[in-house]
Short mmCIF file of C-alpha atoms in Angstrom, two decimals:
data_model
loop_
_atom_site.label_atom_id
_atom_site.label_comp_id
_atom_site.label_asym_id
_atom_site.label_seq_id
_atom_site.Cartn_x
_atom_site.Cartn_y
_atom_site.Cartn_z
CA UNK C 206 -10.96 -13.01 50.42
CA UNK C 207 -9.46 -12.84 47.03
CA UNK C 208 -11.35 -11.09 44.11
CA UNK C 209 -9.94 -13.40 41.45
CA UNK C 210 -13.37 -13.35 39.40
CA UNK C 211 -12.41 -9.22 38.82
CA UNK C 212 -8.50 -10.33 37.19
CA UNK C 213 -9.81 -13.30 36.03
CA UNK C 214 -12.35 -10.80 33.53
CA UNK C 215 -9.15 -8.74 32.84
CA UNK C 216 -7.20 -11.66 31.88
CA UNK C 217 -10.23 -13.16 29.63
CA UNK C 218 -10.28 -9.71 27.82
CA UNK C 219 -6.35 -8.39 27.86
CA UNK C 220 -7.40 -4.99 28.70
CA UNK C 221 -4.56 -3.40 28.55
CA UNK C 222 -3.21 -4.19 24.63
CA UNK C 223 -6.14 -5.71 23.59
CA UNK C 224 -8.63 -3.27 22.25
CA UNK C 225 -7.46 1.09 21.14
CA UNK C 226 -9.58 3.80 21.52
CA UNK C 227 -8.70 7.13 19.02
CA UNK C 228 -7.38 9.84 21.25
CA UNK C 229 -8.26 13.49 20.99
CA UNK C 230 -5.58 15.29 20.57
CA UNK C 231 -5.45 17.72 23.22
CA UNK C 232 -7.27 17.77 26.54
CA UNK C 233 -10.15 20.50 26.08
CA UNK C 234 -10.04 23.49 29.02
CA UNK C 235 -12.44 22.27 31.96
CA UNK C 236 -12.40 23.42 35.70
CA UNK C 237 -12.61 21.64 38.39
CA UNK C 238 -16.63 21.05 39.80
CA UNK C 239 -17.21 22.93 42.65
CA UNK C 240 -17.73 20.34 44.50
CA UNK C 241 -14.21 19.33 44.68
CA UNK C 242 -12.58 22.77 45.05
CA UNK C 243 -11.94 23.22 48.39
CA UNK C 244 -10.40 26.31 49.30
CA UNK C 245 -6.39 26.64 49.13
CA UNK C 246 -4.75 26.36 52.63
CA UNK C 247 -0.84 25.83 53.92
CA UNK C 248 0.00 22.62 53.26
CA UNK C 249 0.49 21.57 57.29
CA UNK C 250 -2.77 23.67 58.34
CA UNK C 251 -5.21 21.60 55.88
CA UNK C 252 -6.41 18.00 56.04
CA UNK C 253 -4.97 15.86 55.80
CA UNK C 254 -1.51 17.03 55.25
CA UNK C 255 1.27 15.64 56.56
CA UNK C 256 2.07 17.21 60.45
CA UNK C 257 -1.19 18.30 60.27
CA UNK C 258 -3.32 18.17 63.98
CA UNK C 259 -6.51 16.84 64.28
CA UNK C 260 -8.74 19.01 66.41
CA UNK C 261 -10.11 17.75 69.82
CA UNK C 262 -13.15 18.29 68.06
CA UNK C 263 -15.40 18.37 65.19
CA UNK C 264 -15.30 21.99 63.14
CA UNK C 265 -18.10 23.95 62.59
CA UNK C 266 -17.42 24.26 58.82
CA UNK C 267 -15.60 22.82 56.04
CA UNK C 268 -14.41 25.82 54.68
CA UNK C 269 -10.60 25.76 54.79
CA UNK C 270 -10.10 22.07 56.08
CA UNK C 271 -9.63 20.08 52.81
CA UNK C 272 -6.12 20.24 51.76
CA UNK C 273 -6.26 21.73 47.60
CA UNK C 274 -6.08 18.43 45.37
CA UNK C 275 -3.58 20.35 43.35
CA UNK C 276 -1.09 19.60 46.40
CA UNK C 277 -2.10 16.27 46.24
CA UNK C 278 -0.03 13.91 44.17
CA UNK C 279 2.90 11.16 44.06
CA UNK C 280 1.87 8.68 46.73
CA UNK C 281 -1.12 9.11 48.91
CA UNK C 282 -1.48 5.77 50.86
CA UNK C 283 -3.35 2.31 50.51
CA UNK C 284 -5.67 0.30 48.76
CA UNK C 285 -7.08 -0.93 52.02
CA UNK C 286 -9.60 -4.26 51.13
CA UNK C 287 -12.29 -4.43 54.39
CA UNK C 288 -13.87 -7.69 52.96
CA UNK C 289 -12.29 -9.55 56.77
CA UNK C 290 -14.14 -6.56 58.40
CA UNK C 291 -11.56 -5.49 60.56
CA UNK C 292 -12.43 -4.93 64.22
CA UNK C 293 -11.85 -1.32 65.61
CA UNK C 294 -8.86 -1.92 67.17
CA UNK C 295 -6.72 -3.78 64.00
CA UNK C 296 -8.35 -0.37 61.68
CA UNK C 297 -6.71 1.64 64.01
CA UNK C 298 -3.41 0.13 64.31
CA UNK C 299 -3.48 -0.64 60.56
CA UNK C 300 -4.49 3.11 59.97
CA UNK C 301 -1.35 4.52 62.62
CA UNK C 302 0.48 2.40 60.51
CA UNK C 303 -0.44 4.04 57.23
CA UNK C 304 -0.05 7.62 58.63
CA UNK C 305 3.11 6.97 60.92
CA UNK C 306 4.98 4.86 58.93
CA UNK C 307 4.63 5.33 55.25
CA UNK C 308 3.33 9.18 55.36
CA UNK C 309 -0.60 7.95 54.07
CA UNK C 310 -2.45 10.72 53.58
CA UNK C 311 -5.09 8.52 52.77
CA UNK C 312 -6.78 4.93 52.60
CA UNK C 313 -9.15 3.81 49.34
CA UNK C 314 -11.79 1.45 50.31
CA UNK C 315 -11.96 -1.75 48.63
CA UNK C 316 -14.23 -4.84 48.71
CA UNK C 317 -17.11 -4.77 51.21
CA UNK C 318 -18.41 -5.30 54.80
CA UNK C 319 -21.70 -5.38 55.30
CA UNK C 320 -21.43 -5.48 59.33
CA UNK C 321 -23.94 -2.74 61.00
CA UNK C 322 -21.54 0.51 62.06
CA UNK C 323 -18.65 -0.79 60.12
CA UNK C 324 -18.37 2.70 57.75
CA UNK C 325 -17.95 4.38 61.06
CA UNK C 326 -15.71 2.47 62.96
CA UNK C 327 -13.57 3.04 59.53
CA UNK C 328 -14.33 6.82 60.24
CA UNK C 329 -13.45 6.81 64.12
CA UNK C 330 -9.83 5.18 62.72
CA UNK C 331 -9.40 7.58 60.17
CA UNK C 332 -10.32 10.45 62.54
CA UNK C 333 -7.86 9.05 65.14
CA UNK C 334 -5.12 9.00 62.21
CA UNK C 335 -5.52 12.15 60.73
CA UNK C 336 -5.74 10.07 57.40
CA UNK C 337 -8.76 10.75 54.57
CA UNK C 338 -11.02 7.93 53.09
CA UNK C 339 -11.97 7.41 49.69
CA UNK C 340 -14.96 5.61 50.48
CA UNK C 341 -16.48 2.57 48.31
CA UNK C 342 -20.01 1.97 46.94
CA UNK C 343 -19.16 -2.20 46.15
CA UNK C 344 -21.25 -3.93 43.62
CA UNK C 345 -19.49 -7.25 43.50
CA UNK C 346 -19.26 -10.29 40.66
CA UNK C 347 -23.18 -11.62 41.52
CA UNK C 348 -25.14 -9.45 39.48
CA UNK C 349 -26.92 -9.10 42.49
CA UNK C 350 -28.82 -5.88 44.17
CA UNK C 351 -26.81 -5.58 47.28
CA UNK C 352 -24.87 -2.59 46.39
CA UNK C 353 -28.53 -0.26 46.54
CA UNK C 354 -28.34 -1.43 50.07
CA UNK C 355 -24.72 -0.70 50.99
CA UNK C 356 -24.85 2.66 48.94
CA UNK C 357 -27.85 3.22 51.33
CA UNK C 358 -26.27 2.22 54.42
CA UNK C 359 -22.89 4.28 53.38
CA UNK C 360 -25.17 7.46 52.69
CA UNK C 361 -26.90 7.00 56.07
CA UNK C 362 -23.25 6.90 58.29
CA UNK C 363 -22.40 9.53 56.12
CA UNK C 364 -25.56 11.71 56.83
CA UNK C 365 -25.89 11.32 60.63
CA UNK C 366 -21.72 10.58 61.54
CA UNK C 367 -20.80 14.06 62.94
CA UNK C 368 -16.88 12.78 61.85
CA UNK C 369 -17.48 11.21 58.78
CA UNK C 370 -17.79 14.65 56.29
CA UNK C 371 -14.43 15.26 57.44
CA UNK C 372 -12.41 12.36 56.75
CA UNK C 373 -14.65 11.31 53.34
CA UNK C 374 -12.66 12.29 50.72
CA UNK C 375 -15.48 11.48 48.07
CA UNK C 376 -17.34 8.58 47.27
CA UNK C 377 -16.53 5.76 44.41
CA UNK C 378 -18.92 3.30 42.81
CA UNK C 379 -17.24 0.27 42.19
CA UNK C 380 -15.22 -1.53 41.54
CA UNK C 381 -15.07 -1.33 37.53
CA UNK C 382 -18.94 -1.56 37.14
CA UNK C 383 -18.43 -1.05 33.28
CA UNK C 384 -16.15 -3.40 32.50
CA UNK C 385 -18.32 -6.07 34.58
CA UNK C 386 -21.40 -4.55 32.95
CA UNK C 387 -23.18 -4.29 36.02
CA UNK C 388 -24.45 -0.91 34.75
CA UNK C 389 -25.27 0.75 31.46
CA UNK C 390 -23.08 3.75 31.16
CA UNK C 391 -26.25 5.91 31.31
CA UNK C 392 -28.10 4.35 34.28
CA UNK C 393 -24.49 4.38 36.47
CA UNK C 394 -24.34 8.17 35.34
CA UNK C 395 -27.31 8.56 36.61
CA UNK C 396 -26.52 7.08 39.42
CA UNK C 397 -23.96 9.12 40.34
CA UNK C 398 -25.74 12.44 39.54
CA UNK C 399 -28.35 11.17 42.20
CA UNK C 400 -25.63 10.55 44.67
CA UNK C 401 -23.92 13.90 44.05
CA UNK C 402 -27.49 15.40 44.70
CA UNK C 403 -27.57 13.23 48.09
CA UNK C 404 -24.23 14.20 49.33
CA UNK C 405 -23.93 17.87 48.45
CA UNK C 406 -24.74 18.95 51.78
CA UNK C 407 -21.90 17.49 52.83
CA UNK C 408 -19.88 18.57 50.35
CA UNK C 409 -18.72 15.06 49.87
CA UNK C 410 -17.72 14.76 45.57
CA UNK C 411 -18.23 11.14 43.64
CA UNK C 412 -16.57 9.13 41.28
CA UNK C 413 -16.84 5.77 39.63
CA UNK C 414 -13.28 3.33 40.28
CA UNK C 415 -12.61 2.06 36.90
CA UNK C 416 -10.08 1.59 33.84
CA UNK C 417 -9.85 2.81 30.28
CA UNK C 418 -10.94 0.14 28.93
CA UNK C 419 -14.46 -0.34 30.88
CA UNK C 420 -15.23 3.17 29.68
CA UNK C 421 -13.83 2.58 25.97
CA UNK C 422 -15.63 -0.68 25.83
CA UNK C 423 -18.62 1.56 25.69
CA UNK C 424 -16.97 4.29 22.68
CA UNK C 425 -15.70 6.30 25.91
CA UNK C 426 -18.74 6.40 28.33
CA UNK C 427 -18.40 10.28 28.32
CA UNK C 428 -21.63 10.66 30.08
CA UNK C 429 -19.93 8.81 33.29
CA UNK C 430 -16.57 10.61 33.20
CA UNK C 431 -18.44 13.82 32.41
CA UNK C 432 -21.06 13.20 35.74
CA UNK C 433 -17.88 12.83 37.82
CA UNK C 434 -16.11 14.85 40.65
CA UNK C 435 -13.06 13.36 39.81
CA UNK C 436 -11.49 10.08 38.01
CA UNK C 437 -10.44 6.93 39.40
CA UNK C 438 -8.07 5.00 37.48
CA UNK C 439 -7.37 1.58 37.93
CA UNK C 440 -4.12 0.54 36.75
CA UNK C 441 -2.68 -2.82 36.79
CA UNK C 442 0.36 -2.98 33.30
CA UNK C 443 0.96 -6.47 34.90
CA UNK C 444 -1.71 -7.49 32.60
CA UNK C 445 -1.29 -5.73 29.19
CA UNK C 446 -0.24 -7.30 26.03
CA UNK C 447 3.15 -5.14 26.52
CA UNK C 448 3.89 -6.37 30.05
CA UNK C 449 7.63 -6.92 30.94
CA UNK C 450 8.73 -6.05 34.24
CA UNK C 451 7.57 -3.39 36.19
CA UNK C 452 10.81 -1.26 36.11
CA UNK C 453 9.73 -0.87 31.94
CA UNK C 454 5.90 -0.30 32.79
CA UNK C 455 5.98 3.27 31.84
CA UNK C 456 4.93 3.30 28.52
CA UNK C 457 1.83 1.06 29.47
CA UNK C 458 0.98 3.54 32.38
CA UNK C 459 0.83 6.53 29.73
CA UNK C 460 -1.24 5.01 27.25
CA UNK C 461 -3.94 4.83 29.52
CA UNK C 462 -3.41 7.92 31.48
CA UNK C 463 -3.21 9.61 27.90
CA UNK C 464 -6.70 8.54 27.62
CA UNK C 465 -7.64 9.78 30.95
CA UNK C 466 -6.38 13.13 30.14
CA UNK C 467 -7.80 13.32 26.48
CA UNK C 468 -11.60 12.58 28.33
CA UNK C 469 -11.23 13.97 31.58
CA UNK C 470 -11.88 17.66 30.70
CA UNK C 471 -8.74 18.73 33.60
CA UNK C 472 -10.76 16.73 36.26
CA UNK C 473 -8.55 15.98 38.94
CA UNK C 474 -7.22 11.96 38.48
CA UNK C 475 -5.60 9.48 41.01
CA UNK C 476 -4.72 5.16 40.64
CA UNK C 477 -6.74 4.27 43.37
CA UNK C 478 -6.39 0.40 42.01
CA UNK C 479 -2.79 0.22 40.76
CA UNK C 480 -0.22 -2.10 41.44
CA UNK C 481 1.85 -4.90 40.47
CA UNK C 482 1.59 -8.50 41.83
CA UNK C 483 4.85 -10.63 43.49
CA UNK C 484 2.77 -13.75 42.37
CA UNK C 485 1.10 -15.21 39.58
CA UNK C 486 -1.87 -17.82 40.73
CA UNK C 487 -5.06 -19.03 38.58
CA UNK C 488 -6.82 -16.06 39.06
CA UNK C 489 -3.83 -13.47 38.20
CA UNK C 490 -1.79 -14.75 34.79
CA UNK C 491 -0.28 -12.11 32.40
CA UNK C 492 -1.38 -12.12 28.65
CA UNK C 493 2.39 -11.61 27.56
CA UNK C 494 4.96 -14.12 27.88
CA UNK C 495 7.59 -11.44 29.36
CA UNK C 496 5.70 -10.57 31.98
CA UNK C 497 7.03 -11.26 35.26
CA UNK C 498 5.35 -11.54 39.10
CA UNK C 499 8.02 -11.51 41.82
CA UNK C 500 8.99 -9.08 44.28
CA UNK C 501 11.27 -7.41 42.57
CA UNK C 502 8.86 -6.26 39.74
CA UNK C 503 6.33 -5.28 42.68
CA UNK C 504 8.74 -2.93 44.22
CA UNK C 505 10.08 -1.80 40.87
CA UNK C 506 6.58 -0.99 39.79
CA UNK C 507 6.83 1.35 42.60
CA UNK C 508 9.78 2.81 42.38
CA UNK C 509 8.99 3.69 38.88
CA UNK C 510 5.88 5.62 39.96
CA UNK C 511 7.95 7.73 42.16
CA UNK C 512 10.96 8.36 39.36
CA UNK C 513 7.90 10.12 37.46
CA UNK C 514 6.56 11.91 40.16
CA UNK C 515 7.54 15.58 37.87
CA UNK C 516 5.85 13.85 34.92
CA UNK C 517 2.61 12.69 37.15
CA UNK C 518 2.78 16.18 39.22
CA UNK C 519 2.82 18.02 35.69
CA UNK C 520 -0.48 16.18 34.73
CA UNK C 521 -3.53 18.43 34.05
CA UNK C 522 -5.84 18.98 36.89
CA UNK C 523 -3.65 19.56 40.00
CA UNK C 524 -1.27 16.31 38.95
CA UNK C 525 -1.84 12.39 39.49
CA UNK C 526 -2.42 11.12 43.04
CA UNK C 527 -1.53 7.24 43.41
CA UNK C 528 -2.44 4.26 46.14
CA UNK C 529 -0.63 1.20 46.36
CA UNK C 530 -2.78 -1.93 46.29
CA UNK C 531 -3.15 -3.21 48.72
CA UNK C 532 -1.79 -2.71 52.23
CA UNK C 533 -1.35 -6.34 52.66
CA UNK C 534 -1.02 -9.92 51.25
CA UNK C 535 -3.64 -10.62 54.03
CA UNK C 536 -6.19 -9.04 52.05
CA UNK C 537 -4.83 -9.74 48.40
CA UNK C 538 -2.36 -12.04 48.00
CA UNK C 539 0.63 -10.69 45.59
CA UNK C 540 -0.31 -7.54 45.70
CA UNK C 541 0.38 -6.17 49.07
CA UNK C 542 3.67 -4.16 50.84
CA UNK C 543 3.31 -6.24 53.92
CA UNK C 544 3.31 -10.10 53.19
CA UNK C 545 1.04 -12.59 54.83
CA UNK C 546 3.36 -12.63 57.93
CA UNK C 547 3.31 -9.44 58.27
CA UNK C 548 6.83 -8.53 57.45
CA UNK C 549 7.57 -5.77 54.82
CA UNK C 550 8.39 -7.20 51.56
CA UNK C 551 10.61 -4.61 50.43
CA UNK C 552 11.77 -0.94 51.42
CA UNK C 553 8.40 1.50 50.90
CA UNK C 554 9.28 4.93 51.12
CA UNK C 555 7.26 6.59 47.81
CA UNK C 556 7.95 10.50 47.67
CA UNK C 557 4.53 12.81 48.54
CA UNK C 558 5.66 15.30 46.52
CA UNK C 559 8.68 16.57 44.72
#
């Protein structure tokens, strides 16, 4: 399944070019929430570094098992979109994939499955994989109230799953529910306040997965970004006003990470949604005329990302962690590294640090 309706609303309302938002000019001193400070930890004896070993068993405690976000940035992993609901056994080869293949640290959740026991057969592949999950509360395009029942469902795996604590990174509502209006900025803060209270037990942090603009469309939604763990950025330059190719994205990717920075108060920031798409179709068209959708720009997109891993590492709050959406072409077409086939599109090796 395709979420066209979501880039069809960026497309109607050029959010990247299309509306400016006065910057402050310098990010004021914040720390981290405690929440999302987990203790710091050699990178290969924390999860979910890379060589890292799972234990043949849960831990007692999380003290000392999250990797220290400040060691995580450059690439991370996948965009990973569950709307097929993948069966055990394709999560788990998809996941050994991430992890073996491409050094994934982690997967971002995106779409929805609303099969019973889905959430942990995503946390029984994760386990298995040694790979983290940023885990999605999805509201859809219906204006509907399914998402109270999936955030309720999600809560309950992640309340009585022995594993799940230890692979769930933190918890996003999403995707973009500002920019689709699906909440006021003060009823989604509120939101997640109530699911911070719910999870801190767990010690499991939560974040909303949006772009600048659905905050600035609302003069800068501080009360969300200031309720947050940590940000979410979604960012997609295929779409701004400014668009070229991806190899001269840069400037676009800075506006809106300036933004990020200027509101974030040091809060640690990844692009969960962020790529570029290798086709254009009625449901992903650029607002400027030089923008171009091939494979090339997809995988030079990418490699621009990792030229500026010193300039994303050097990015207040323990630097800039990025996805790549998605994994596949199967599950967004465009947008993924593997193509509908299943054959790479292009040499994927992103530097995890540098």
């Amino acid at each position: 399944m395709v979420f066209s309706s979501l880039l069809v609303g960026i497309l109607l309302t050029l959010v990247y070019g299309g509306h400016s938002v006065p910057l402050d000019t310098e990010a004021p001193a914040h720390p981290h929430d405690d929440a999302f400070r987990p203790a710091e930890a050699a990178a290969s004896s924390c999860f979910p570094a890379l060589g890292f070993k799972m234990p043949s068993s849960t831990p007692k405690t999380l003290t000392n098992w999250w990797c220290n976000p400040k060691t995580e940035y450059a690439f991370l992993g996948f965009s990973y979109e569950v709307t097929a609901c993948q069966s055990p056994s394709q999560l788990d080869k998809e996941f050994a994939d991430i992890r073996k293949n491409f050094n994934g640290r982690y997967i971002r959740l995106y779409g929805f499955c609303d099969r019973p026991g889905f959430y942990d057969d995503v946390v029984e592949a994760a386990w298995n994989n040694a790979l983290g999950v940023h885990a999605l509360i999805w509201f859809g395009f219906d204006g509907d109230n399914k998402w109270k029942g999936r955030r309720d469902t999600l809560f309950a795996s992640l309340h009585n799953n022995p594993k799940a604590k230890f692979v769930t990174r933190g918890v996003q509502f999403g995707s973009e529910p500002l920019f689709d209006s699906v909440l006021s900025p003060d009823d989604l803060a509120a939101q997640v306040k109530s699911a911070k209270s719910n999870l801190a037990s767990l010690g499991i942090p939560v974040t909303v997965s949006e772009m600048a603009y659905g905050y600035q469309k609302y003069g800068g939604a501080q009360n969300v970004l200031d309720a947050t763990d940590f940000i979410n950025i979604h960012m997609l330059p295929f779409f701004s006003r400014d668009a070229s190719t991806g190899a001269q994205a840069w400037p676009i990717v800075q506006k809106d990470l300036q933004w990020f920075t200027d509101h974030g108060k040091g809060k640690k920031m990844y692009f969960d949604e962020n790529g570029w798409p290798s086709v254009t179709s009625s449901g992903v068209q650029p607002n400027s005329p030089r923008a171009v959708a091939n494979i090339a720009n997809e995988q030079a997109y990418y490699t621009l990302l990792d030229q500026h891993c010193p300039d994303l590492k050097a990015v207040p709050g323990g630097g800039v962690g990025w996805f790549a959406h998605v994994y596949s072409d199967n599950q967004e077409p465009g947008y993924g590294i593997y193509n509908s086939a299943g054959k790479l599109k292009f040499s994927f090796k992103p530097r995890t640090s540098c």
